[in-house]
């Protein structure tokens, strides 16, 4: 029989506390001795946790966190494990929980007083790029090979201050980046926009047509994975406007061709979109995108690759019509089936035009305000002060201005021209820690509340992933940003700005750990239809889903039980859903009996918790435990044997059956009992998120066994499959809303949430309960909370 959770005793029964014992501490020590120390002592540390020597210094934040974990485990009934012979009475557990709660509360003041007076948070590399863009209008590619180090992650989050350390290699890269950024912002010779055109039917083609009596237009055929001869040369980095006339023909399976601008130097796509246009009625598409310096070509990044295949046209003969075979080699691939439908998704290009780099008046004005009005020392100092305030996101002190003015003077003394000397001082300013660090607090003072400048940066890097704009700076100068009505007005204004797309993309990617999608590439023999565009579409479904929930201000439970999703044609095919006839992503309402809906059954989540060959229920369970419940499961014990393949002379066994046999061991059962059912609920989905009724087992005898996706939640509630599992989770909206609030706060405050943050998180969650925990409401309430404005 399941035990009821005991959280009630610590929070809701003030009559049951440690004081109920004549000797409270002695009674609590007896509790730990009787029920805990036998598994968490010097010789044995289950879950890599030792309790017998855990410090009682609750003024230490790390110690308090460990005790908070103990409190959580005993309150939930997880500890001591049910299989142990000795079980505490509810009153015993209540006394122990009350003692821990009281000690944690008593230590709060001491923990706060021990905090460093100044906290510093290094910008992530994406935030660095966004800041440079908004400061100077320079698109610095932080993801280029050798540009910046990859940021370390904690459960998907790449902006946790304690992890973003500074190494010599970081400093070296900051120097290189600053020089390149200032050189692009203030070049010796501003680049002149240039234009270019590619024409498939050029003079040579027209001559060939006349000689061979061809009347059809000459066109460029792009099969999947082949870099084309249609290329453009970006002589300077910047924003380019590109127009292409082309046809997009889906394959007989419905796969759409996917046009990309391909950077052959770093082997990646710079812009991409699905194309659907009949061959006899081509479309003209137009878009703007950033291009680094160099040559870039059109590519059809659709499923499949033809890098080793040539259509083998006769010598010097352009390809004219995709159905015309008289000018091709007899052994060339057949492109159409007998019914006229293409075998492969194809792009057929008529022409391409480009123009760039395009000047931006906004960016040019932004750069101009940092230039001295004259060569006088007064104007140089004034310009430096303006630049430092914007770049560092707070007013510089006089000695700081002096420091960079001296850089300028030393460059002049060394013989540099005025412009070069001044730009050297700007490079120096971008390599100062005040640029790539967010600083909160003041040396020599114990200040708990952010000042207006710090609050402006916290707000802008939360919602925009970038520096504050002039409106935020103005409120900071006036000292009014901390006023609730002013802060709320800024939050609502900023949420309507297009720059919010940074938050709408970055937060779900970090919360859901989408960086793991594709970490283990699926086995091509098992999943031959898997391709790069499918992989990218998986992550985009999740980010588009989050954006839709946010923009419509839907309840948080939509993440669990929403009867819709956001699909493109590639994902619809992957899911076995009706074809989507138009390019791009669109909201799709699901059939009432469809097991999908919400984020838990999206291919991104299901694939990132797999290993490329098979699904991994334990990893899926851990993911739900962390991302949905907001808890960290204990680490596995050392030297755990991996699951062995089913012997060839034994009946085929599912992974679940193997795990259930594996978890009968005493060292495994307590954790597997909580985690595994959370993953079993999604056993109907394979390693890349496709539905199945039977699990394909390569080894063993007999038929592939049927999937069993039933189980029960840690609180004992049963479920029979993914749909019922999601419904069970949604029954406790408060728990999920508080877990989601904790994830948002972790992202916004750039640190892990502690036991001292829990009351604030509960208040934020409770404030939005009456309206079903709507997502924008949670975000706005978080911004207006004491938690958001505290250091």
PDB file of N, CA and C in Angstrom, residues 29 91 459 683 785:
ATOM      1  N   UNK A  29      17.810  13.509  16.189  1.00  0.00           N
ATOM      2  CA  UNK A  29      18.987  12.681  15.954  1.00  0.00           C
ATOM      3  C   UNK A  29      18.616  11.207  16.012  1.00  0.00           C
ATOM      4  N   UNK A  91       3.980  11.054  12.895  1.00  0.00           N
ATOM      5  CA  UNK A  91       4.400  12.043  13.878  1.00  0.00           C
ATOM      6  C   UNK A  91       5.918  12.149  13.928  1.00  0.00           C
ATOM      7  N   UNK A 459      16.357  42.937 -16.651  1.00  0.00           N
ATOM      8  CA  UNK A 459      15.124  42.861 -17.433  1.00  0.00           C
ATOM      9  C   UNK A 459      15.421  42.659 -18.916  1.00  0.00           C
ATOM     10  N   UNK A 683       6.625   4.668 -24.012  1.00  0.00           N
ATOM     11  CA  UNK A 683       7.220   3.541 -24.726  1.00  0.00           C
ATOM     12  C   UNK A 683       6.582   3.301 -26.086  1.00  0.00           C
ATOM     13  N   UNK A 785       8.017  40.786  -9.077  1.00  0.00           N
ATOM     14  CA  UNK A 785       8.180  40.179  -7.760  1.00  0.00           C
ATOM     15  C   UNK A 785       9.417  40.705  -7.038  1.00  0.00           C
TER      16      UNK A 785
END
